[in-house]
Amino acid sequence: MASENTIKIADRVSDAQRSAVDILCAHCGLPVPRGLIEVGRGEQFCCHGCEAVYRVIHQMGLDSYYRLKQRRGGTQQPAKTTGAGYAAFDHEAFVTRCCEDRPDGLRCTAFYLEGVHCAACLWLVEKLPGVVPGVVESRLNMHKSMVRLTWDPKRVDLSKIAAALDSLGYPPHPARDVAVGAVVTRENRRELVRIGVAGAAVGNAMILAICLYAGYFTGIEDQYRTLFRWVGMGIALVALIWPGSVFFRGAWSAIRTRTPHMDLPIAIGLAAGGVAGVVNTVRGDGEVYFDSLTVLVFLLLVGRAIQRRQQRRAADAVEQLFRLTPVSARLVSGEVVTEVPIEALEQGDTVELMAGESVPVDGEVVRGSSEVDESLLTGESCPICVAVGDPVHAGSVNLSSMLRVRVRETGERTRVGALMSLVEESTRDKAPVAQAADRLAGWFVGVVLAVAAATFAFWLWLDPGRAADHTVALLIVACPCALGLATPLTLAVAIGRAARRGVLIKGGAALERMARCGTILLDKTGTVTLGKTSLVRWFGDDGVKALAAAVEAHSSHRIARAMCESLGAPDDGDDVADVLQSGAGGISARVNGQSVLIGSSEYVDQGVDRVPDWAADAIGQIAGEGLTPVLIAVEGEVLAVAGFGDALRPDARQAVDALGRMGWRMGMVSGDHNEVVDRAAKELGLSPDDTHGGVMPEQKVELVHRYSKLGPVVMVGDGVNDAAALAAATVGIAVHGGAEASLAAADIYLSRPGLTPIIGLIKASRQVIGGIRRGLGVSLAYNAVGVSLAAMGLINPLVAAVLMPISSLTVLALAVSNRAFMGEGDER
Amino acid sequence: MSVIYLVLPLAILLAGVFVAAFIWATRSGQYDDMDSPAVRMLNDDDEPGEGR
């Protein structure tokens, strides 16, 4: 409403003022664009959102926010408000699904908030009870951007609270998986308790062990030695039975499912050490290894906790993107439009869709006509025109004008739903790839057990009294402490660094699987291309560009917007008059007195005498490349022909070349029309044998299976139609801006636009594998030395006690010094 | 040296008390969110500078 005013006033701002030092936004502190500076006003704003939020904060008497923000140095970020109604939050279906009734009549729910970025945000959000009467408590978790609200449903509606949060610049989104979150929280707590108990056990067992070692050299009275050993045994048993039970359970399931797992050798080592220690303590002779055992449990738990934490962090970031997808739709009943949750929609209902909204259901258009972008669903890069009677599908986006749609299918029965079940199938069919450490573990157990048996037999023959002691010493020294630490620590370090560079890795195994060269299959629309219409070709006079931009600034058509974006902002000096738009065909206007016609060849044909030959050729060439030709005529003469289409990402060619040089076979699979796919493939220099256009989602999965016979397959995609292929591939990578389904199916998500991160990812994957191998090698070397010493009967408790932590520390140092994701371009 | 028979159980008992306290703190959710409380503490109501 006020925006036009602002711009008009801004036009009169003198040049002297324009060139002045940047004026900063009163809300977010970013520089105010010159066009928006309003003369003679105290506060200036960089955007509408910031101004609205500033007014609200001011009215509510929360100005302390700005003082806090200044003092705490919050990051700068323009405010966002959507002005949405949030009426769906009051619907019964939403309340039963997302809210929790407390016995005292209050109600709780959790929201994921957009735009939380600094300490002052926390202050503002937690001031909510003072601003909206009826809100009892508002607690924000900054790390997760989750606010937990408690309110009195009799005094205030949730929609009011949500609208208040929105007006403060934090659009709320319902947290979908409160139950899953609670499970994760409980598991986190249990993990922490285990680490705490193991840590306490280590500290105390160490002190006792030091006493015993000191006594070993200087002499110790038998009664004290016995006391220390008994107490040490108690502590070690607590550590083994409580926190250590994780390994025994893991080993048991490894035996049951007959899959080698790191837990198996660890459990054998722990059990052997524990039993031998108890036996030796009871009979008062021989060695005890209680300190080594507790340290082992503690270090292994810490290593795993670190890895899990990093993976969860990456998974959380992906999760936050999920929460941004709409969960409500506007239901039309009679002439009344109400906002309801998507779950409440039924067959035969009519929903209203604004331009820019995504379609929540499969259905049929009953009113209006618009363009629909189905690229996420089918890979088709050109939007499709729909009118009354045409079908629309859930997951596509309504682009240009309002539509009313009669619901035919909802939820799992939609086409998206069907595709999602395909994803589940592919995930199930994917053979689990054992991690390197686990594969090694299988061998390791066998070798150690064989050597132990041989040692036992040898000493039984040589000196039966010492056979058991030497064998147990061997089992303890061979316990793969470092072996168990190497993989999780190296992966954790790499995953953490990757996240800082915009690569979110959901599971460490994905990194291991990419180290060997294979095939990279790229989706086209939205993956190697920008996924939106832009100017790709221009034939004719460059001088016409300014005129075209001036005219197209007056249209909201898709091509017009693309032209304005590609040609830059029009010159203010041009005088544009008599703008006449004719449907989707074209636009005519007078610019500085000259008549200008822009549009399809049919439209422009009517206004010019003759289309020159060069222009006809250009149109033919543009159409042949699968682009949309647009003619520009001035004073009845065609001066330029532009080709519009989905342009390649600027870094696509470079990335494809670099990956090819690294030894990967590059291919393309797309659901878009063959000629469009071929053009993109040619521009990228892909071989025609590996370019597949017009591919259905099911066929993409087949292609992935076909290529996986040649080696690992990395699938890169963004759409719902790629999701099944992402799940089926050895490693699935979802790119920036991808659909929810593709995020769920992929192992890795690129949170920054472009394909360049994939190069870094593959390099890092090799470095990670190298790091893990080095770690495993070092720990195996330690074990080999320890085992041979023990087999010869040369190990005494001191050597064992020194060898164990040194091997762990070496592996730790190796893991932290791994160079993965540290290369050029690292932002720190 | 026989004092060790008294001190050692005492030390273990003390350790046990701390472990119990840690477990209680964890289970009551005090380690769930490590970022917000540190910030929340700074934002108390009588802001210096407020009302000036």
Coordinates of C-alpha atoms in Angstrom, one line a residue, chain A residues 41-499:
Chain A
R41 CA 12.0 10.8 8.4
G42 CA 13.9 9.6 11.5
E43 CA 13.9 5.9 10.7
Q44 CA 14.7 4.4 7.4
F45 CA 13.8 0.8 6.4
C46 CA 15.4 -1.5 3.9
C47 CA 12.2 -3.3 3.1
H48 CA 8.5 -3.4 3.9
G49 CA 8.9 -6.4 6.3
C50 CA 11.4 -4.5 8.5
E51 CA 9.1 -1.4 8.6
A52 CA 6.1 -3.5 9.6
V53 CA 8.0 -5.3 12.3
Y54 CA 9.5 -2.1 13.6
R55 CA 6.1 -0.6 14.0
V56 CA 4.8 -3.7 15.8
I57 CA 7.7 -3.8 18.2
H58 CA 7.4 -0.1 18.9
Q59 CA 3.6 -0.3 19.6
M60 CA 4.1 -3.2 21.9
G61 CA 6.7 -1.2 23.9
L62 CA 9.4 -3.7 23.2
D63 CA 12.0 -1.2 22.0
S64 CA 14.6 -2.8 24.3
Y65 CA 15.0 -5.3 21.5
Y66 CA 17.1 -2.8 19.5
R67 CA 19.3 -1.9 22.5
L68 CA 19.9 -5.6 23.2
K69 CA 20.6 -6.2 19.6
Q70 CA 23.1 -3.5 19.4
R71 CA 24.9 -4.6 22.5
R72 CA 24.9 -8.3 21.6
G73 CA 26.0 -7.7 18.0
G74 CA 23.2 -9.7 16.4
T75 CA 23.6 -10.7 12.7
Q76 CA 21.9 -8.5 10.1
Q77 CA 19.0 -10.0 8.3
P78 CA 15.9 -8.2 7.0
A79 CA 12.7 -9.1 8.8
K80 CA 10.1 -11.3 7.2
T81 CA 6.4 -11.2 7.8
T82 CA 3.9 -13.1 5.7
G83 CA 0.7 -11.5 7.1
A84 CA -0.9 -15.0 6.8
G85 CA -4.1 -15.6 8.8
Y86 CA -3.0 -18.9 10.5
A87 CA -6.7 -19.8 10.9
A88 CA -5.9 -23.4 10.2
F89 CA -4.1 -23.6 13.6
D90 CA -7.5 -23.4 15.3
H91 CA -8.9 -26.3 13.3
E92 CA -9.7 -29.4 15.3
A93 CA -7.6 -31.6 13.1
F94 CA -4.6 -29.4 13.8
V95 CA -5.2 -29.3 17.5
T96 CA -5.4 -33.1 17.8
R97 CA -2.3 -33.6 15.7
C98 CA 0.1 -30.9 16.9
C99 CA -1.1 -29.7 20.3
E100 CA -1.0 -31.3 23.7
D101 CA -3.6 -30.7 26.4
R102 CA -2.3 -30.3 29.9
P103 CA -4.3 -31.5 32.9
D104 CA -4.5 -27.9 34.2
G105 CA -6.5 -26.8 31.1
L106 CA -3.6 -25.2 29.3
R107 CA -2.3 -26.3 25.9
C108 CA 1.2 -26.8 24.6
T109 CA 2.7 -26.9 21.1
A110 CA 6.0 -26.3 19.4
F111 CA 6.6 -24.1 16.4
Y112 CA 9.7 -23.8 14.2
L113 CA 10.3 -20.1 13.7
E114 CA 11.9 -18.5 10.6
G115 CA 14.3 -15.7 11.1
V116 CA 15.7 -16.4 14.6
H117 CA 19.3 -15.2 14.4
C118 CA 20.5 -13.6 17.6
A119 CA 20.2 -13.1 21.3
A120 CA 17.7 -10.3 20.9
C121 CA 15.4 -12.6 19.0
L122 CA 15.3 -14.8 22.1
W123 CA 14.4 -11.9 24.2
L124 CA 11.6 -10.8 21.9
V125 CA 10.1 -14.2 21.4
E126 CA 10.1 -14.9 25.1
K127 CA 8.4 -11.6 25.8
L128 CA 5.3 -13.0 24.1
P129 CA 3.3 -13.7 27.3
G130 CA 3.5 -10.0 28.1
V131 CA 2.3 -9.0 24.6
V132 CA -0.5 -11.6 23.9
P133 CA -2.7 -12.1 26.9
G134 CA -3.4 -15.7 27.5
V135 CA 0.0 -17.0 26.6
V136 CA 1.5 -18.5 29.7
E137 CA 5.0 -19.4 28.6
S138 CA 7.2 -19.1 25.5
R139 CA 10.6 -20.8 25.5
L140 CA 12.9 -20.6 22.5
N141 CA 15.6 -23.1 21.7
M142 CA 18.0 -21.0 19.6
H143 CA 19.9 -23.8 18.2
K144 CA 16.9 -25.5 16.7
S145 CA 14.8 -22.2 16.2
M146 CA 12.0 -24.0 18.0
V147 CA 9.7 -22.2 20.4
R148 CA 7.6 -24.1 22.9
L149 CA 4.4 -22.3 23.7
T150 CA 2.0 -22.8 26.6
W151 CA -1.3 -21.0 26.5
D152 CA -4.8 -20.9 27.8
P153 CA -7.2 -22.0 25.0
K154 CA -10.1 -20.3 26.7
R155 CA -8.4 -16.9 26.6
V156 CA -6.6 -16.8 23.3
D157 CA -6.7 -18.7 20.0
L158 CA -3.5 -20.2 18.7
S159 CA -4.0 -18.4 15.4
K160 CA -3.7 -15.1 17.3
I161 CA -0.4 -16.2 18.9
A162 CA 0.9 -17.3 15.5
A163 CA -0.1 -14.0 13.9
A164 CA 1.7 -12.1 16.7
L165 CA 4.9 -14.1 16.1
D166 CA 4.5 -13.5 12.4
S167 CA 4.1 -9.7 12.9
L168 CA 7.2 -9.7 15.0
G169 CA 9.1 -11.1 12.0
Y170 CA 9.2 -14.8 12.9
P171 CA 6.7 -16.7 10.7
P172 CA 5.9 -19.8 12.7
H173 CA 5.6 -23.3 11.1
P174 CA 4.2 -26.2 13.1
A175 CA 6.8 -28.8 14.2
R176 CA 5.6 -31.9 12.6
D177 CA 7.4 -34.6 14.5
V178 CA 7.0 -33.7 18.1
A179 CA 6.9 -37.4 19.0
V180 CA 10.1 -38.2 17.1
G181 CA 11.7 -35.2 18.7
A182 CA 10.9 -36.5 22.1
V183 CA 12.4 -39.9 21.3
V184 CA 15.6 -38.2 20.1
T185 CA 15.7 -36.1 23.2
R186 CA 15.3 -39.1 25.5
E187 CA 18.0 -41.0 23.5
N188 CA 20.3 -38.0 23.8
R189 CA 19.8 -37.9 27.6
R190 CA 20.5 -41.6 27.9
E191 CA 23.6 -41.2 25.9
L192 CA 24.8 -38.4 28.0
V193 CA 24.1 -40.3 31.2
R194 CA 26.1 -43.3 29.9
I195 CA 29.0 -41.0 29.1
G196 CA 28.8 -39.4 32.5
V197 CA 28.8 -42.7 34.3
A198 CA 31.6 -44.1 32.2
G199 CA 33.6 -40.9 32.8
A200 CA 33.2 -41.1 36.5
A201 CA 34.2 -44.7 36.4
V202 CA 37.3 -43.9 34.4
G203 CA 38.5 -41.2 36.8
N204 CA 38.1 -43.5 39.9
A205 CA 39.5 -46.6 38.2
M206 CA 42.5 -44.6 37.1
I207 CA 43.3 -43.4 40.6
L208 CA 43.2 -47.0 41.9
A209 CA 45.2 -48.3 39.0
I210 CA 47.9 -45.6 39.6
C211 CA 48.1 -46.9 43.2
L212 CA 48.5 -50.4 42.0
Y213 CA 51.1 -49.5 39.4
A214 CA 53.1 -47.5 42.0
G215 CA 52.9 -50.6 44.3
Y216 CA 54.1 -52.7 41.5
F217 CA 57.4 -50.8 41.5
T218 CA 57.8 -49.8 45.1
G219 CA 56.1 -52.7 46.9
I220 CA 52.7 -52.7 48.4
E221 CA 51.2 -54.6 51.4
D222 CA 49.0 -57.4 50.2
Q223 CA 45.9 -56.2 52.1
Y224 CA 45.9 -52.8 50.3
R225 CA 46.6 -54.4 47.0
T226 CA 43.6 -56.7 47.5
L227 CA 41.4 -53.7 48.6
F228 CA 42.3 -51.7 45.5
R229 CA 41.7 -54.6 43.2
W230 CA 38.3 -55.3 44.7
V231 CA 37.2 -51.7 44.6
G232 CA 38.5 -51.4 41.1
M233 CA 36.6 -54.4 40.1
G234 CA 33.4 -52.9 41.5
I235 CA 33.9 -49.7 39.5
A236 CA 34.8 -51.5 36.3
L237 CA 31.7 -53.8 36.6
V238 CA 29.5 -50.7 37.0
A239 CA 31.1 -49.3 33.8
L240 CA 30.8 -52.6 31.9
I241 CA 27.2 -53.4 32.9
W242 CA 25.7 -49.9 32.6
P243 CA 27.3 -47.8 29.9
G244 CA 29.1 -50.8 28.4
S245 CA 25.9 -52.7 27.8
V246 CA 25.5 -50.8 24.5
F247 CA 28.4 -52.8 23.1
F248 CA 27.1 -56.2 24.3
R249 CA 23.7 -55.4 22.8
G250 CA 25.3 -54.4 19.5
A251 CA 27.4 -57.5 19.5
W252 CA 24.4 -59.7 20.2
S253 CA 22.4 -58.2 17.3
A254 CA 25.5 -58.6 15.1
I255 CA 25.6 -62.3 15.9
R256 CA 21.8 -62.7 15.4
T257 CA 21.8 -60.9 12.0
R258 CA 25.2 -62.4 11.0
T259 CA 26.6 -59.1 9.9
P260 CA 30.1 -58.1 11.0
H261 CA 30.0 -55.1 13.3
M262 CA 32.5 -53.2 15.2
D263 CA 30.7 -54.0 18.4
L264 CA 31.5 -57.7 18.2
P265 CA 35.3 -57.5 18.7
I266 CA 34.8 -54.8 21.3
A267 CA 32.3 -56.9 23.3
I268 CA 34.7 -59.9 23.1
G269 CA 37.6 -57.8 24.4
L270 CA 35.5 -56.3 27.2
A271 CA 34.0 -59.6 28.2
A272 CA 37.4 -61.4 28.2
G273 CA 39.0 -58.6 30.2
G274 CA 36.1 -58.4 32.6
V275 CA 35.9 -62.1 33.3
A276 CA 39.7 -62.5 33.6
G277 CA 39.8 -59.5 35.9
V278 CA 37.1 -60.9 38.2
V279 CA 38.6 -64.3 38.3
N280 CA 42.1 -62.9 39.1
T281 CA 40.7 -60.6 41.8
V282 CA 38.8 -63.4 43.5
R283 CA 41.8 -65.8 43.5
G284 CA 44.1 -62.9 44.4
D285 CA 46.7 -63.5 41.7
G286 CA 47.4 -62.6 38.1
E287 CA 46.7 -59.3 36.3
V288 CA 43.6 -57.1 36.3
Y289 CA 42.8 -54.7 33.5
F290 CA 40.0 -52.6 35.1
D291 CA 41.5 -49.2 34.2
S292 CA 41.9 -50.2 30.5
L293 CA 38.4 -51.6 30.3
T294 CA 36.7 -48.5 31.7
V295 CA 38.8 -46.1 29.5
L296 CA 37.8 -48.2 26.6
V297 CA 34.1 -47.9 27.3
F298 CA 34.4 -44.2 27.9
L299 CA 36.4 -43.3 24.8
L300 CA 34.3 -45.5 22.5
L301 CA 31.1 -43.9 23.8
V302 CA 32.5 -40.4 23.4
G303 CA 33.7 -41.1 19.8
R304 CA 30.2 -42.4 18.8
A305 CA 28.4 -39.5 20.6
I306 CA 30.5 -37.0 18.6
Q307 CA 29.7 -38.7 15.3
R308 CA 26.0 -38.9 16.1
R309 CA 25.9 -35.3 17.2
Q310 CA 27.4 -34.1 13.9
Q311 CA 25.0 -36.3 11.8
R312 CA 22.0 -35.1 13.8
R313 CA 23.1 -31.5 13.3
A314 CA 23.1 -32.0 9.5
A315 CA 19.8 -33.9 9.7
D316 CA 18.3 -31.1 11.8
A317 CA 19.2 -28.6 9.2
V318 CA 17.4 -30.6 6.6
E319 CA 14.5 -31.1 8.9
Q320 CA 14.1 -27.3 9.3
L321 CA 13.5 -27.1 5.5
F322 CA 10.7 -29.6 5.8
R323 CA 8.9 -27.5 8.3
L324 CA 8.7 -24.7 5.8
T325 CA 6.3 -26.6 3.5
P326 CA 2.6 -25.6 3.8
V327 CA 0.3 -27.6 6.0
S328 CA -2.8 -25.6 5.4
A329 CA -5.1 -25.0 2.5
R330 CA -7.9 -22.5 1.9
L331 CA -11.2 -24.4 1.7
V332 CA -14.1 -22.8 -0.2
S333 CA -17.5 -23.5 1.1
G334 CA -20.2 -21.5 -0.6
E335 CA -18.7 -18.0 -0.7
V336 CA -16.8 -18.4 2.5
V337 CA -13.1 -19.2 2.4
T338 CA -11.6 -20.8 5.6
E339 CA -8.1 -22.0 6.3
V340 CA -8.0 -25.6 7.2
P341 CA -5.2 -28.2 7.6
I342 CA -4.5 -30.3 4.6
E343 CA -5.5 -33.4 6.5
A344 CA -9.0 -32.1 6.8
L345 CA -9.6 -31.9 3.1
E346 CA -11.9 -34.5 1.5
Q347 CA -12.8 -35.5 -2.0
G348 CA -15.1 -33.1 -3.7
D349 CA -14.0 -30.1 -1.6
T350 CA -12.9 -26.9 -3.4
V351 CA -9.7 -25.2 -2.5
E352 CA -8.4 -21.8 -3.5
L353 CA -4.8 -21.3 -4.6
M354 CA -3.1 -17.9 -4.9
A355 CA -0.3 -17.3 -7.3
G356 CA 3.0 -18.6 -6.0
E357 CA 1.4 -21.2 -3.8
S358 CA 2.0 -24.9 -4.1
V359 CA -0.9 -27.2 -4.9
P360 CA -1.8 -29.3 -1.9
V361 CA -3.9 -32.0 -3.6
D362 CA -4.6 -33.7 -6.9
G363 CA -7.6 -32.2 -8.5
E364 CA -9.4 -30.4 -11.3
V365 CA -9.5 -26.7 -12.0
V366 CA -13.0 -25.4 -11.5
R367 CA -12.4 -21.7 -11.8
G368 CA -9.6 -19.4 -13.2
S369 CA -6.8 -20.1 -15.5
S370 CA -3.1 -20.0 -14.7
E371 CA 0.3 -21.4 -15.4
V372 CA 1.5 -24.3 -13.3
D373 CA 5.1 -25.3 -12.7
E374 CA 5.3 -29.1 -12.6
S375 CA 9.1 -29.2 -12.8
L376 CA 9.6 -30.8 -9.4
L377 CA 7.0 -33.5 -10.3
T378 CA 7.9 -34.3 -13.8
G379 CA 11.2 -32.6 -14.7
E380 CA 9.3 -30.6 -17.4
S381 CA 11.0 -27.2 -17.5
C382 CA 8.2 -25.1 -19.2
P383 CA 5.2 -24.2 -17.1
I384 CA 1.9 -25.7 -18.3
C385 CA -1.2 -23.5 -18.9
V386 CA -4.2 -24.8 -17.1
A387 CA -7.8 -23.7 -17.4
V388 CA -11.2 -25.0 -16.1
G389 CA -11.4 -28.7 -16.4
D390 CA -7.6 -29.3 -16.5
P391 CA -6.0 -31.6 -13.9
V392 CA -3.4 -30.2 -11.4
H393 CA -1.2 -32.3 -9.2
A394 CA 0.0 -32.0 -5.6
G395 CA 3.6 -30.8 -5.5
S396 CA 3.3 -28.4 -8.5
V397 CA 3.3 -24.6 -8.0
N398 CA 0.6 -22.2 -9.3
L399 CA 2.5 -19.4 -11.0
S400 CA 0.4 -16.6 -12.3
S401 CA -3.1 -16.2 -11.0
M402 CA -5.7 -17.5 -8.6
L403 CA -7.2 -20.9 -9.2
R404 CA -10.0 -22.9 -7.6
V405 CA -9.5 -26.6 -7.6
R406 CA -11.9 -29.4 -6.8
V407 CA -10.1 -32.1 -4.7
R408 CA -9.9 -35.5 -6.3
E409 CA -7.2 -37.2 -4.2
T410 CA -5.4 -36.2 -1.0
G411 CA -2.5 -37.4 0.9
E412 CA -1.0 -40.8 -0.1
R413 CA -3.3 -41.3 -3.0
T414 CA -2.0 -38.3 -4.9
R415 CA 0.7 -38.7 -7.6
V416 CA 3.3 -37.4 -5.1
G417 CA 2.1 -40.0 -2.6
A418 CA 2.5 -42.8 -5.2
L419 CA 6.0 -41.5 -5.9
M420 CA 6.8 -41.5 -2.2
S421 CA 5.9 -45.1 -1.9
L422 CA 8.3 -45.8 -4.7
V423 CA 11.0 -44.0 -2.7
E424 CA 10.3 -46.3 0.3
E425 CA 10.6 -49.3 -2.0
S426 CA 13.9 -48.2 -3.4
T427 CA 15.3 -47.5 0.1
R428 CA 14.2 -50.9 1.3
D429 CA 15.8 -52.6 -1.7
K430 CA 19.1 -50.9 -1.3
A431 CA 21.6 -53.4 0.1
P432 CA 23.2 -52.1 3.2
V433 CA 26.9 -51.3 2.6
A434 CA 28.9 -52.2 5.6
Q435 CA 31.3 -49.5 6.8
A436 CA 35.0 -50.1 6.2
A437 CA 35.6 -50.5 10.0
D438 CA 32.9 -53.1 10.2
R439 CA 34.2 -55.2 7.3
L440 CA 37.6 -55.1 8.9
A441 CA 36.1 -56.1 12.2
G442 CA 34.9 -59.4 10.8
W443 CA 38.5 -60.3 9.8
F444 CA 39.9 -58.9 13.0
V445 CA 37.8 -61.0 15.3
G446 CA 38.7 -64.1 13.4
V447 CA 42.5 -63.4 13.4
V448 CA 42.6 -62.4 17.0
L449 CA 40.6 -65.4 18.1
A450 CA 42.9 -67.7 16.1
V451 CA 46.0 -66.2 17.5
A452 CA 44.6 -66.3 21.1
A453 CA 43.8 -70.0 20.6
A454 CA 47.3 -70.7 19.3
T455 CA 48.8 -68.7 22.2
F456 CA 46.7 -70.6 24.7
A457 CA 47.7 -74.0 23.2
F458 CA 51.4 -73.0 23.1
W459 CA 51.6 -71.9 26.7
L460 CA 49.5 -74.8 27.9
W461 CA 52.2 -77.0 26.5
L462 CA 55.1 -74.8 27.8
D463 CA 53.8 -73.6 31.2
P464 CA 50.1 -74.5 31.9
G465 CA 50.0 -72.1 34.9
R466 CA 50.5 -69.0 32.8
A467 CA 48.4 -69.9 29.7
A468 CA 45.2 -68.2 30.8
D469 CA 47.0 -65.0 31.9
H470 CA 48.9 -64.6 28.6
T471 CA 45.9 -65.3 26.5
V472 CA 43.8 -62.7 28.4
A473 CA 46.6 -60.2 28.1
L474 CA 46.5 -60.7 24.4
L475 CA 42.8 -60.3 24.2
I476 CA 43.0 -57.0 26.1
V477 CA 45.8 -55.6 24.1
A478 CA 44.1 -56.6 20.9
C479 CA 40.9 -54.9 21.9
P480 CA 40.2 -52.6 19.0
C481 CA 39.9 -49.3 21.0
A482 CA 41.6 -47.2 18.3
L483 CA 39.9 -49.3 15.6
G484 CA 36.6 -48.4 17.0
L485 CA 37.5 -44.7 17.4
A486 CA 39.1 -44.1 14.0
T487 CA 36.0 -44.2 11.8
P488 CA 33.5 -42.3 13.9
L489 CA 36.0 -39.5 14.7
T490 CA 37.2 -39.0 11.2
L491 CA 33.7 -39.0 9.9
A492 CA 32.5 -36.6 12.6
V493 CA 35.2 -34.1 11.9
A494 CA 34.5 -34.2 8.1
I495 CA 30.7 -34.0 8.6
G496 CA 31.1 -31.0 10.8
R497 CA 33.4 -29.1 8.4
A498 CA 31.1 -30.0 5.5
A499 CA 28.1 -28.5 7.2

